[in-house]
Amino acid sequence: MRHQRRYLPYLYLAPALLLFGGFLIYPLIRSVQFSLFEWDGLGASEFVGFDNYVELFTDEVLRAAFGHALVLILFFSVLPLVLGLVVAAILNRAQVRGLGLFRTVVFLPQVLAMVVVAVAWRQIYAPDGGLNTALRAVGLDALTRTWLGDYTWTLPAVGIVGTWVQTGLVTVLLLAGMGRVPRELFEAARLDGAGAIREFFAITLPSVRGEIAVALTLTIVAALKTFDLVYVTTGGGPGNSTTVPAYEVFQRAFREGAVGSAAAIAVALTAIIFVLNVIVNRIAEGRQG
Amino acid sequence: MITSGTERALNYLILIVFAAFALAPIVTVLAAALSPQSAAAAPGILGLHPENFVDAWTEGEFSRYLRTSLLVSVTVVSVAVVASILSGFAFGTMRFAGSRALFYLFLLGIMVPTEAIVVPLFYDLRDLGLTNTLWAVALPQIAQSIAFGTYWMRAYFRTSPPSLIEAATLDGASPRRVLWSILVPIGRPAVMTLTVLAFMWTWNEFLIPLVMSPNGEFRTAPLALAIFKGQHVQATALLAAAAVLVALPVVILYLFAQRSFIRGMLEGAVRE
Amino acid sequence: MNRNALKISTAVLAAGVLLAACAPGSGSEDPPSSEDREISTDLAALGDITLTVWDQETRGGQDEQMTQLNEAFMDAYPNITIDRLSQSFDDLETTLRGALTGDDAPDVVQANNSRGTMGAFVGADLLLDLTPYADAYGWTDRYSESVLAASTYSADGVTFGEGNIYGLPQVGEIVGIFYSRAALSAAGIDEAALTGGTWADFTAALASAQAAGQVPIQLGNLDGWPAVHVFGPIQGQHVPADQIAALGQGNAGASWLTPENEAAAAELQGWVESGYFNEGPNGTDYDAAWASFGEGTGTFLIGGSWLAADLEAAMGEDVGFMAPPPAEAGGQRATTGATGLPFAVTAQSPNADAAAGYIDFITSDDAMAVLAETGNMPVNRTAELAPESGVNADIFAAFGDVSENGHLLPYLDWATPTMGDTIGAALQDLIAAQTDPAQFTQVLEDDYSAFVAEG
């Protein structure tokens, strides 16, 4: 637009910028500041420099928590992406009826509150809950576990909840991207005698790069802010085998009176999300941005 | 496109398997919600116990919590959507100094997890005497929705045909008229999707209301569910019924708006 | 996103830190000291007041007594309205920190005796010193010294067990062994020999129960803390009571790194290896475990007396209770036990007189009778209010016996602000054989000694 007054854009920006700056950017800066102090949240505080950050590397529980977060990314992001790609590619090859209904149904887990999801899955994973009952019904008694009290299986069990929530979102995104690929491309490939697999790698996959980046961005953030899921299902247990940074932030800040340490974890978590997203977008763009 | 019968059968099989995976936990909860509360319960209607919903509703005081949720969600959505339309319009159609840097700041905001801001927000708002008010619960979520909303609306305004704006401007329409009389009506799907998303996030948010309202005055429905769980954990049927009550408003909104919502998601998600 | 964005955001953040506002914690001011205030015990003359009370008395009998006492209080003092918020123990622990430091804190709260809760609040001047009221109402005559000591801290919150009184409990608590009479007879275990016997008799009974195909002990340890109540009695068998007291109160001069503590951990782990627990205790919900026991699955349930009302409702005559037996016949019994959560008054409360009067009311001799009627164990008049029969008769007797002739040991998670989490996770690790007894005691020692060193 030409002939506009110079300050006009800033007027339009002002409400958003004030609210966003005051209640997101400013608290984030305060978090960085808090993370340099030791404070119990009740009395006086003490400046300790980078001690809280050193603790991220020296404290075994915290190191484990960040490790668990990375495992959860596999379940929240990578697994839904693989499943979504396969399903979307197959569905995209043929006109099936009921695709609209299917989209609505698979997206449904996305819209439920994580607390509701956690309550549901906690019942499914209970020792005589739905999952074990189903396993016994088909004679797989050997596979029954106490899913939320097992050092090997609890973290994957929590992860599968994430897979359940995110797969629909990823599938719907990818279906949309593939739907935009001109049909002629596929026709031509078939005439050239390309099979389904080659068609997928030559045409389908490159054309949904952007969607993959968006899907990964959304699901990685979701994987790293799993506070409510862990809070309701396991409380970080058994032992510390399912504790995650988001849960540690809450515990330290509001239960144990280690506010500085909580802020340091939160800042580190933000940095990790940021770096992962930069990497994802670089790969998706396939060029130097 | 011609596909073989096997391929079609395989397609339907995949559709059914995935839909079943998505629905199974939801069906489990619904079944649990309609099951008897204890072995000694009355037989119920056709073996079902819809009275569980009534019991959960009264025992968990859900009418109060759902009202709070509604108040918070409507506040957040209305403020955030209007602010996002204004900022998206500026970013999408105007050129000004610092626009790039500011836009990246908003992008950064999308990636900031709630955990990273909740600790100082709590202490600062407490010192301002705002904890246990609507504003402590709503303002941080407004900021989060604005971050995404700005990005979202900018994408829409950037793809709006320049000729439209040019023509209107030549006719002497002010930027304000261009925005509210021309662009927003055309962009209804984009605004609709943003509204539904922001409503969903706010309705489902757990950490902010948990921390910002320690005395429970502004407890929203998901929180009430977690607390309900602490009190009635052995009554699986009641807990499941409560979970259904909490989820229902969002599910209804989603099903009601799903057609345009999913279309908006598909059109708007990837455009840079 | 690109490199510019990274540069810009880093610059913004760096600038922000340089310009940051005041350091955390400097915004709070100290509340006025309570020492020079005139106190009043004439509640009717206080005018119209609404008292906000936060408790965690959510289970059946507990909720009932609170409701009854609140109504009786409002009948006695029509000018005072009780606004009650009841939430589970965990939820209360979560919200209390934020609530007490806010502007509209509740008047009366149930604050855990632990250092992480009451100790931290006392240190930050968030709770009112109730000593003046104790003198006015005669609480020191009403309560035994050891009970009051559990809610007594020095004014700076450093010493636990000496100084000012900050709260009053309503109920006594004792951790012991619930058993099912039907299961005992099915396994051929003689009840009288068991309850009058020794620790060795009890462990032999576990083996018999298992041989009879029963689940010897029900444990729901999904949340980590329930196993602390199983470990407590075992530790009481091995470790001298004064050492456990120091470890539990987080006072200096004890150590987890002793052969006795290791032996206690080894015994618990041995129970797991022998298959004495239900399938996967770490994945079982606490309430689900006692509910299963109530439905007839399980011989024993090691837990707190607060479960009595619910278990009796489910099992009736079938449920019995005993304090953990002594090591030698006729010896002293030692087990975890203390009082319920004390009711305290917040430092900010504008209604301190009414709040203290309320606490006086719900812990009075008459209130003790209401507590007993609703199936709770009153902390005072325990023996005279004991019911004729039923599981509560056993519990009242056990509490009387242990508090007079034996050792009531503090809850181990009182010791440090982080000990609840530490010991919960450590016990889950121990039960799952992720760690051995030596590693277990080392984890606890690290937490305890770090706190004592800061002291």
CSV table of N, CA and C in Angstrom, one decimal, chain B residues 129-183:
chain,number,residue,atom,x,y,z
B,129,GLY,N,-1.0,-8.4,42.3
B,129,GLY,CA,-2.3,-8.8,42.9
B,129,GLY,C,-3.3,-9.3,41.8
B,130,LEU,N,-2.7,-9.9,40.7
B,130,LEU,CA,-3.6,-10.4,39.7
B,130,LEU,C,-3.9,-11.9,39.7
B,131,THR,N,-3.1,-12.6,40.5
B,131,THR,CA,-3.4,-14.0,40.6
B,131,THR,C,-4.8,-14.3,41.1
B,132,ASN,N,-5.4,-15.4,40.7
B,132,ASN,CA,-6.8,-15.7,41.1
B,132,ASN,C,-7.8,-14.7,40.4
B,133,THR,N,-7.4,-14.1,39.3
B,133,THR,CA,-8.3,-13.3,38.6
B,133,THR,C,-8.4,-13.9,37.2
B,134,LEU,N,-9.4,-13.4,36.4
B,134,LEU,CA,-9.5,-13.9,35.1
B,134,LEU,C,-8.3,-13.5,34.3
B,135,TRP,N,-7.7,-12.3,34.6
B,135,TRP,CA,-6.6,-11.8,33.8
B,135,TRP,C,-5.4,-12.7,33.9
B,136,ALA,N,-5.1,-13.2,35.1
B,136,ALA,CA,-3.9,-14.0,35.2
B,136,ALA,C,-4.0,-15.3,34.4
B,137,VAL,N,-5.2,-15.8,34.3
B,137,VAL,CA,-5.4,-17.0,33.5
B,137,VAL,C,-5.5,-16.7,32.0
B,138,ALA,N,-6.1,-15.6,31.7
B,138,ALA,CA,-6.3,-15.3,30.2
B,138,ALA,C,-5.2,-14.6,29.5
B,139,LEU,N,-4.5,-13.6,30.2
B,139,LEU,CA,-3.5,-12.8,29.4
B,139,LEU,C,-2.4,-13.6,28.9
B,140,PRO,N,-1.8,-14.6,29.7
B,140,PRO,CA,-0.7,-15.3,29.1
B,140,PRO,C,-1.2,-16.2,27.9
B,141,GLN,N,-2.4,-16.7,28.0
B,141,GLN,CA,-2.9,-17.5,26.8
B,141,GLN,C,-3.2,-16.6,25.6
B,142,ILE,N,-3.7,-15.3,25.9
B,142,ILE,CA,-3.9,-14.4,24.8
B,142,ILE,C,-2.6,-14.2,24.1
B,143,ALA,N,-1.5,-14.0,24.8
B,143,ALA,CA,-0.2,-13.7,24.2
B,143,ALA,C,0.2,-14.9,23.4
B,144,GLN,N,0.0,-16.2,23.9
B,144,GLN,CA,0.4,-17.3,23.1
B,144,GLN,C,-0.4,-17.5,21.8
B,145,SER,N,-1.7,-17.2,21.9
B,145,SER,CA,-2.6,-17.3,20.7
B,145,SER,C,-2.2,-16.2,19.7
B,146,ILE,N,-1.8,-15.0,20.2
B,146,ILE,CA,-1.5,-13.9,19.3
B,146,ILE,C,-0.2,-14.3,18.5
B,147,ALA,N,0.7,-15.0,19.2
B,147,ALA,CA,1.9,-15.4,18.5
B,147,ALA,C,1.6,-16.2,17.2
B,148,PHE,N,0.8,-17.3,17.5
B,148,PHE,CA,0.4,-18.1,16.3
B,148,PHE,C,-0.6,-17.3,15.4
B,149,GLY,N,-1.5,-16.6,15.9
B,149,GLY,CA,-2.5,-15.9,15.1
B,149,GLY,C,-1.9,-14.9,14.2
B,150,THR,N,-0.8,-14.2,14.6
B,150,THR,CA,-0.2,-13.2,13.8
B,150,THR,C,0.4,-13.9,12.6
B,151,TYR,N,1.1,-15.0,12.9
B,151,TYR,CA,1.7,-15.8,11.8
B,151,TYR,C,0.7,-16.3,10.8
B,152,TRP,N,-0.4,-16.8,11.4
B,152,TRP,CA,-1.5,-17.3,10.6
B,152,TRP,C,-2.2,-16.3,9.7
B,153,MET,N,-2.6,-15.1,10.3
B,153,MET,CA,-3.3,-14.1,9.5
B,153,MET,C,-2.4,-13.5,8.5
B,154,ARG,N,-1.1,-13.3,8.9
B,154,ARG,CA,-0.1,-12.7,7.9
B,154,ARG,C,-0.1,-13.6,6.6
B,155,ALA,N,-0.1,-14.9,6.8
B,155,ALA,CA,-0.1,-15.8,5.7
B,155,ALA,C,-1.3,-15.6,4.8
B,156,TYR,N,-2.5,-15.4,5.5
B,156,TYR,CA,-3.7,-15.2,4.7
B,156,TYR,C,-3.6,-13.9,3.9
B,157,PHE,N,-3.2,-12.8,4.6
B,157,PHE,CA,-3.2,-11.5,4.0
B,157,PHE,C,-2.2,-11.4,2.9
B,158,ARG,N,-1.1,-12.1,3.0
B,158,ARG,CA,-0.1,-12.1,2.0
B,158,ARG,C,-0.6,-12.7,0.7
B,159,THR,N,-1.5,-13.7,0.8
B,159,THR,CA,-2.0,-14.3,-0.4
B,159,THR,C,-3.3,-13.6,-1.0
B,160,SER,N,-3.8,-12.6,-0.2
B,160,SER,CA,-5.0,-12.0,-0.8
B,160,SER,C,-4.6,-11.1,-2.0
B,161,PRO,N,-5.4,-11.2,-3.1
B,161,PRO,CA,-5.0,-10.6,-4.3
B,161,PRO,C,-4.7,-9.1,-4.2
B,162,PRO,N,-3.5,-8.7,-4.6
B,162,PRO,CA,-3.1,-7.2,-4.5
B,162,PRO,C,-4.0,-6.3,-5.3
B,163,SER,N,-4.6,-6.9,-6.4
B,163,SER,CA,-5.5,-6.1,-7.2
B,163,SER,C,-6.7,-5.6,-6.4
B,164,LEU,N,-7.1,-6.4,-5.6
B,164,LEU,CA,-8.3,-6.0,-4.7
B,164,LEU,C,-8.0,-4.8,-3.9
B,165,ILE,N,-6.8,-4.9,-3.3
B,165,ILE,CA,-6.4,-3.8,-2.4
B,165,ILE,C,-6.2,-2.5,-3.2
B,166,GLU,N,-5.5,-2.7,-4.3
B,166,GLU,CA,-5.2,-1.6,-5.2
B,166,GLU,C,-6.5,-0.9,-5.6
B,167,ALA,N,-7.4,-1.7,-6.1
B,167,ALA,CA,-8.7,-1.1,-6.6
B,167,ALA,C,-9.4,-0.3,-5.5
B,168,ALA,N,-9.5,-1.0,-4.3
B,168,ALA,CA,-10.2,-0.3,-3.2
B,168,ALA,C,-9.5,1.0,-2.8
B,169,THR,N,-8.2,0.9,-2.8
B,169,THR,CA,-7.4,2.1,-2.4
B,169,THR,C,-7.6,3.3,-3.4
B,170,LEU,N,-7.6,2.9,-4.7
B,170,LEU,CA,-7.9,3.9,-5.8
B,170,LEU,C,-9.2,4.5,-5.6
B,171,ASP,N,-10.2,3.7,-5.1
B,171,ASP,CA,-11.5,4.3,-4.9
B,171,ASP,C,-11.6,5.1,-3.6
B,172,GLY,N,-10.5,5.3,-3.0
B,172,GLY,CA,-10.4,6.1,-1.8
B,172,GLY,C,-10.8,5.4,-0.5
B,173,ALA,N,-10.7,4.1,-0.5
B,173,ALA,CA,-11.0,3.4,0.8
B,173,ALA,C,-9.8,3.5,1.7
B,174,SER,N,-10.1,3.7,3.0
B,174,SER,CA,-9.0,3.8,3.9
B,174,SER,C,-8.6,2.4,4.2
B,175,PRO,N,-7.3,2.2,4.7
B,175,PRO,CA,-6.9,0.8,5.1
B,175,PRO,C,-7.8,0.1,6.0
B,176,ARG,N,-8.5,0.9,6.9
B,176,ARG,CA,-9.4,0.3,7.8
B,176,ARG,C,-10.6,-0.3,7.1
B,177,ARG,N,-11.1,0.4,6.1
B,177,ARG,CA,-12.2,-0.1,5.3
B,177,ARG,C,-11.8,-1.3,4.5
B,178,VAL,N,-10.6,-1.2,3.9
B,178,VAL,CA,-10.1,-2.4,3.1
B,178,VAL,C,-10.1,-3.6,4.0
B,179,LEU,N,-9.6,-3.5,5.2
B,179,LEU,CA,-9.4,-4.6,6.1
B,179,LEU,C,-10.8,-5.2,6.5
B,180,TRP,N,-11.7,-4.4,7.1
B,180,TRP,CA,-12.9,-4.9,7.7
B,180,TRP,C,-14.0,-5.1,6.7
B,181,SER,N,-14.0,-4.4,5.6
B,181,SER,CA,-15.2,-4.6,4.6
B,181,SER,C,-14.8,-5.6,3.5
B,182,ILE,N,-13.5,-5.7,3.2
B,182,ILE,CA,-13.2,-6.5,2.0
B,182,ILE,C,-12.4,-7.8,2.5
B,183,LEU,N,-11.3,-7.6,3.2
B,183,LEU,CA,-10.4,-8.7,3.4
B,183,LEU,C,-10.9,-9.7,4.4
